[in-house]
XYZ file of C-alpha atoms in Angstrom:
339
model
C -117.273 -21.176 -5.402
C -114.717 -23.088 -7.482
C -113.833 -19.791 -9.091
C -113.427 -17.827 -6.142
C -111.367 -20.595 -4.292
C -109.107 -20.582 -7.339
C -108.607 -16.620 -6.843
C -108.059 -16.846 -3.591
C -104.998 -19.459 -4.018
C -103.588 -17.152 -6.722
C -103.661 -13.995 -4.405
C -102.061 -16.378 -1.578
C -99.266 -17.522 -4.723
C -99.124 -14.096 -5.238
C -98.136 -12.462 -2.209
C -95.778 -15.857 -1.720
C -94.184 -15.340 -4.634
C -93.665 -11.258 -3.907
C -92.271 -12.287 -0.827
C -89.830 -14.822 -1.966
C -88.465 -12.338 -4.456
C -89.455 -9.307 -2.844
C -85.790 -8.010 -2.557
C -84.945 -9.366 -5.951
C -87.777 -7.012 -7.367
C -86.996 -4.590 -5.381
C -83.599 -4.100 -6.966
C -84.660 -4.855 -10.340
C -86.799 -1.595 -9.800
C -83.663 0.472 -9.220
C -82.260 -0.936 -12.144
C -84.887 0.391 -14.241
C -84.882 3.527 -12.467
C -80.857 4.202 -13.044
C -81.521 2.845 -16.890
C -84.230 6.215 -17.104
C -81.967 8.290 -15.610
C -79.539 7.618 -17.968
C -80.304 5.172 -20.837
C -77.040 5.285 -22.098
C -76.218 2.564 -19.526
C -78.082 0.257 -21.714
C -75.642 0.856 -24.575
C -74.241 -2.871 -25.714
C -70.498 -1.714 -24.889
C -71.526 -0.588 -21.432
C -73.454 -3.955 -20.784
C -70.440 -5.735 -22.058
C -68.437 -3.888 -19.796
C -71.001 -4.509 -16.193
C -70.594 -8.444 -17.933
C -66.493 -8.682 -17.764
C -66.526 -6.353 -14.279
C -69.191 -9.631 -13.181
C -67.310 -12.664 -14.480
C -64.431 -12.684 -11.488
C -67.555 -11.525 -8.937
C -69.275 -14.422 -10.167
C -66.371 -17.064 -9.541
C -66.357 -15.658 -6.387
C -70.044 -15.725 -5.613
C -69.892 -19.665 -6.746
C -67.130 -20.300 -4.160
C -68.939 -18.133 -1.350
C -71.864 -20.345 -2.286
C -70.589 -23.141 -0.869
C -69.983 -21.407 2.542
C -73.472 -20.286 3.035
C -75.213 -23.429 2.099
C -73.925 -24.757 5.188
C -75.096 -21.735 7.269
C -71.579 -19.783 7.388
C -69.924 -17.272 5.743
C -66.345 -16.682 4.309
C -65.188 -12.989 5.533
C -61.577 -13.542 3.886
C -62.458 -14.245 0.395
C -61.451 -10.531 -0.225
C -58.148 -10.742 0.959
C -57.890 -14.489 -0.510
C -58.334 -12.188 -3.488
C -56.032 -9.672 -3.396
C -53.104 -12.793 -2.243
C -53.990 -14.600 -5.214
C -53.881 -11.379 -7.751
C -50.355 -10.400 -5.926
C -48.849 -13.996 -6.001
C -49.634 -14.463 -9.595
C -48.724 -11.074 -10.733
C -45.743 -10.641 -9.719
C -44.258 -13.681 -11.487
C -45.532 -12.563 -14.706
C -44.365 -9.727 -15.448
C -42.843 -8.573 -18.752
C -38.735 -9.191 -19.192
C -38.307 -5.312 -19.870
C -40.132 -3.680 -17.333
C -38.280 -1.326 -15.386
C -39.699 -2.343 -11.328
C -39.711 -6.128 -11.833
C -40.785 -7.823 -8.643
C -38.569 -10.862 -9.206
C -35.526 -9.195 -11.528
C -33.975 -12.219 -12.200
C -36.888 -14.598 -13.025
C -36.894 -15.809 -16.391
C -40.617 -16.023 -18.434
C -41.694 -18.908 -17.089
C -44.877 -21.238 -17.995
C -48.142 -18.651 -17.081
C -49.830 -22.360 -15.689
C -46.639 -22.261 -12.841
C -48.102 -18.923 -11.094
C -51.816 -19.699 -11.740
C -51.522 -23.088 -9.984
C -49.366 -21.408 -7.107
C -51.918 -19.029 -6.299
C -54.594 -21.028 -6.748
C -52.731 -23.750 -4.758
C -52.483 -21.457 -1.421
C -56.410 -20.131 -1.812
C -57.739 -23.902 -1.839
C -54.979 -24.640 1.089
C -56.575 -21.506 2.765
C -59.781 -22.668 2.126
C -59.551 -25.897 3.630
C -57.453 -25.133 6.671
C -60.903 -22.880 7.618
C -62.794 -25.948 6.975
C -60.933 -27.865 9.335
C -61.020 -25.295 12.070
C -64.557 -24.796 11.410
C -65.600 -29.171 11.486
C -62.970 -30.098 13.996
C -62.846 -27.043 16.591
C -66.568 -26.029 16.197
C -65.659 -22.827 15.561
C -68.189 -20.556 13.742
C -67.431 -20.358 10.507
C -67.291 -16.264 10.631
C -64.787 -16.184 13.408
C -62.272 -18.798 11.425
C -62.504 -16.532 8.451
C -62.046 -13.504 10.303
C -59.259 -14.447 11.684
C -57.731 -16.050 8.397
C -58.552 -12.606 6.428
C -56.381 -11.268 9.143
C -53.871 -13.727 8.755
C -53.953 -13.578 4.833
C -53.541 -9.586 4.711
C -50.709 -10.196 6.755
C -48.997 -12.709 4.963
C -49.939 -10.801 1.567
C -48.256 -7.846 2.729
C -44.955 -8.990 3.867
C -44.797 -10.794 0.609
C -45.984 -7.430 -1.276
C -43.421 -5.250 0.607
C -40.368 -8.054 0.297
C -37.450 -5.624 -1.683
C -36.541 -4.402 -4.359
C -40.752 -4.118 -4.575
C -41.175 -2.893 -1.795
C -45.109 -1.955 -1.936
C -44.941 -0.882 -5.446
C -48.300 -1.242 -7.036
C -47.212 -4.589 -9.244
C -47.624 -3.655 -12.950
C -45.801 -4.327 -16.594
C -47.868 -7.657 -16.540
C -47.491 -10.050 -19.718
C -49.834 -9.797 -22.755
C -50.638 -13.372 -22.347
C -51.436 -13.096 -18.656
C -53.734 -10.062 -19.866
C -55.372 -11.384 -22.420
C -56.939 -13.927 -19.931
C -58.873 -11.032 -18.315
C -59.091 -8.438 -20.972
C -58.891 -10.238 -24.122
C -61.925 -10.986 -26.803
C -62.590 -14.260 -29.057
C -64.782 -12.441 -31.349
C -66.949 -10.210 -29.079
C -67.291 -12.441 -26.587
C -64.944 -11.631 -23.565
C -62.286 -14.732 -22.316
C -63.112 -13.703 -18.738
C -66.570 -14.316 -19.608
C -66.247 -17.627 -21.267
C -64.207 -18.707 -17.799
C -67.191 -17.540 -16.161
C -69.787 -19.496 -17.939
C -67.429 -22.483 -17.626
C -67.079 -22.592 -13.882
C -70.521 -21.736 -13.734
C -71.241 -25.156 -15.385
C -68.930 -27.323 -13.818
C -70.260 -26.188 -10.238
C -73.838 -26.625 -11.055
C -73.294 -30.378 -12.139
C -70.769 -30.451 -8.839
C -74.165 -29.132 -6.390
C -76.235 -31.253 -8.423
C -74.977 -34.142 -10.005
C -72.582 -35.512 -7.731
C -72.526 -37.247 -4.255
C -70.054 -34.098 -2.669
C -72.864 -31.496 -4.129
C -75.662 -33.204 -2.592
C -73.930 -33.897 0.766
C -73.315 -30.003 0.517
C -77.054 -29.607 0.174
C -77.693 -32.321 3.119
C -75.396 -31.142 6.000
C -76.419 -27.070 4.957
C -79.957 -28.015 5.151
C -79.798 -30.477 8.728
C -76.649 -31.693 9.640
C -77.424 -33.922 12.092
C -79.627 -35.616 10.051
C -76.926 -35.666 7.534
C -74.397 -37.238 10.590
C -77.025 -40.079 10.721
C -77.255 -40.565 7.579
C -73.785 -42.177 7.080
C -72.269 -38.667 5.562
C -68.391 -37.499 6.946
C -69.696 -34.178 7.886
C -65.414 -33.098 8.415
C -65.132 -34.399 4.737
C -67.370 -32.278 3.450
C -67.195 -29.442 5.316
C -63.147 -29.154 4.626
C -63.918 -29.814 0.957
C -66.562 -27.413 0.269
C -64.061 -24.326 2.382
C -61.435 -26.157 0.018
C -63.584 -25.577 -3.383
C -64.259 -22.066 -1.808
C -60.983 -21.094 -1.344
C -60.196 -22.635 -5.577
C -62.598 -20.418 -7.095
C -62.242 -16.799 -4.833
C -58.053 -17.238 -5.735
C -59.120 -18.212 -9.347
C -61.366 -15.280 -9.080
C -58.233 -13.269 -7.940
C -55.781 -14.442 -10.656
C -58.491 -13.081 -13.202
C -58.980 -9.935 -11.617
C -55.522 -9.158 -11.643
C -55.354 -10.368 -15.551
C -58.003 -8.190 -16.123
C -56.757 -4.717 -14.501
C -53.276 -5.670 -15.618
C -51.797 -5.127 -12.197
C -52.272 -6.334 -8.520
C -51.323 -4.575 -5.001
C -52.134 -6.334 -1.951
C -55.401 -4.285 -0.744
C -57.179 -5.739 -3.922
C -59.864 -7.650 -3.320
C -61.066 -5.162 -0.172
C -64.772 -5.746 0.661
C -65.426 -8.030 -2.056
C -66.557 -10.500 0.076
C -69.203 -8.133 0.750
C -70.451 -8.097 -2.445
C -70.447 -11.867 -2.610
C -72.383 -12.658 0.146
C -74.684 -9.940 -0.508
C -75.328 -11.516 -4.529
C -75.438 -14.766 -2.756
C -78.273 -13.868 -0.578
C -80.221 -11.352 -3.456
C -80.255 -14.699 -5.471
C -82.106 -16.938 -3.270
C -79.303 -18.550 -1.336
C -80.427 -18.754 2.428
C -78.205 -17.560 4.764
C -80.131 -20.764 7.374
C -78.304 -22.974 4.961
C -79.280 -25.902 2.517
C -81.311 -23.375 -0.412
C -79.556 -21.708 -3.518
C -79.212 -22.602 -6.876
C -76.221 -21.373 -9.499
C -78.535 -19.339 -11.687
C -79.951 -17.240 -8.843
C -76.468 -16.226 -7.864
C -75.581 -15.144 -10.948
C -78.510 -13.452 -11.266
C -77.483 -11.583 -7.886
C -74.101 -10.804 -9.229
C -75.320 -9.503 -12.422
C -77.528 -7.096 -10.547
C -75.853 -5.930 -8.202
C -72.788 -5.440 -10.521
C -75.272 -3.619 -12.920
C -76.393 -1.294 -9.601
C -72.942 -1.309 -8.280
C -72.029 0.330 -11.654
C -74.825 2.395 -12.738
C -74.436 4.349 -9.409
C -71.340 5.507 -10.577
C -72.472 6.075 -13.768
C -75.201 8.250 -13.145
C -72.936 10.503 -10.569
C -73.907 8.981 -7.358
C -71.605 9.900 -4.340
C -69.424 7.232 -3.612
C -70.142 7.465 0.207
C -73.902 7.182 -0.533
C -73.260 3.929 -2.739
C -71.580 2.764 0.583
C -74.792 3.206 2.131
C -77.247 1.736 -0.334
C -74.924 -1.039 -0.807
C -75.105 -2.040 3.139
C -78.671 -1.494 3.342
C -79.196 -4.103 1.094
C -77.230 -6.366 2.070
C -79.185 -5.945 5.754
C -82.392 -5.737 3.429
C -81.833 -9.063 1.804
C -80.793 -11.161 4.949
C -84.030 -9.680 6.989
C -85.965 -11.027 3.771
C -84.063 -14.289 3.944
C -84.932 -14.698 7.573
C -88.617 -13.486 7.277
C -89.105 -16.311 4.854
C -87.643 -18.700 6.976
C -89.442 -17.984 10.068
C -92.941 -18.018 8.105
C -92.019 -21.939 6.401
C -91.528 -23.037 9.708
């Protein structure tokens, strides 16, 4: 009896267990199944390559984090993007090239532009907080109207003469090497990846603001009650988002060597959907740092081995947004069954 109790518990683990991770697996199948289609996708250059593509989707992911532990979402992170890439592009350009979006700009400190950009994400990012904790206003609706407010802003700034919508290029080797350059084989963009990575999981769960996160995601009127400044929190946690999706969009733009202001477009998208694949709860209050990286590595492994093995750019549309849709409906499933 003892013996068939026991089996019964590990069929019931089982089937838990497949459920929890049952769009995780699910993806890790088509992984497989574009590696035997073509295998050369598992060649250590190409996996080095899906790694530095992942490192500025992961900073990203880590900041979007922080939005959907409380229950919301952040639909301007890809347009936070693009602003950062443009802002601190186009005052680093090198002194000889020919469309230079600030002619007269000497070569000044690469910190000065870095910290700008990153500046006016985190200001972004906490003015969304504040409209979100003071006004009550759904977190989705104060980001959609901020991504409309950023593209604007971006492209005014983008299309200010003598640039005048020129794709921003000519970008300074020091400035590149952040995104492109190598200490050994290692990639720098994936060293600041494994960095932030760090510091945010002691942040979430080592400190008093990480587990205050955790608390007002998971019940916040508990959390009220329980002494914690819900407005505090919330406009810090929109202000850490805002740090790391602009940091994400300096890198990008050190990494591609150039910036326009459409960069970024949909890849808040891919955030929340390699939030979600790795275990963070869209119900708020669940998600660790490993899982989302996890769901960023994935899905940038899918996004590029779609490509890779010819897949129709339309049709990547389509499996992309069915599983995003896939991985909420999981997310809520499991929800609705632990109640």
């Amino acid at each position: 009896m003892q013996g068939i109790g026991k089996s019964i518990l590990n069929k019931k683990g089982l089937k838990q267990f497949v459920m929890d991770k049952a769009i995780f697996l699910v993806l890790l199948m088509l992984v497989i199944v574009i590696a035997i289609i073509n295998p050369r996708i598992l060649r250590l250059q190409v996996l080095r390559d899906i790694l530095m593509m992942s490192s500025t989707k992961i900073i990203m992911a880590l900041g979007m984090m922080f939005v959907i532990l409380t229950g919301g979402v952040d639909l301007g992170g890809g347009r936070l993007v693009g602003m950062a890439a443009v802002v601190s592009a186009s005052m680093l350009q090198t002194a000889d090239y020919v469309r230079r979006f600030y002619p007269d700009l000497g070569q000044i400190p690469i910190i000065i532009p870095i910290l700008l950009a990153v500046f006016v994400g985190t200001l972004f990012g906490m003015m969304n907080g504040l409209i979100v904790a003071k006004f009550k206003v759904p977190a989705f609706i104060a980001t959609l109207s901020s991504m409309l407010i950023i593209y604007g802003i971006n492209s005014i700034y983008f299309n200010m003469p003598p640039n005048n919508s020129q794709p921003i290029g000519g970008l300074r080797a020091d400035f590149t090497y952040l995104g492109s350059g190598s200490i050994g084989f290692v990639p720098v963009i994936v060293l600041f990846a494994a960095l932030v990575s760090i510091i945010v999981w002691f942040v979430l769960n080592k400190t008093v603001f990480g587990k205050n996160v955790y608390a007002v995601g998971g019940n916040p009127e508990a959390a009220a009650v329980s002494g914690i400044n819900i407005t505090k929190t919330l406009v810090g946690l929109f202000g850490v988002c805002g740090f790391l999706i602009s940091l994400s969009g300096v890198l990008e733009a050190a990494r591609t060597g150039g910036a326009t202001n459409n960069y970024g477009n949909g890849y808040e998208l891919d955030a929340i959907a390699s939030c979600v694949v790795g275990g963070v709860s869209t119900t708020g209050g669940v998600g660790t740092v490993s899982g989302v990286i996890a769901g960023v590595i994935i899905f940038s492994f899918i996004n590029y081995g779609l490509t890779f093995i010819g897949v129709n750019p339309y049709w990547q549309n389509i499996i992309k947004g069915a599983i995003i849709v896939s991985a909420v409906s999981f997310d809520i499933r499991k929800y609705v069954q632990k109640k």
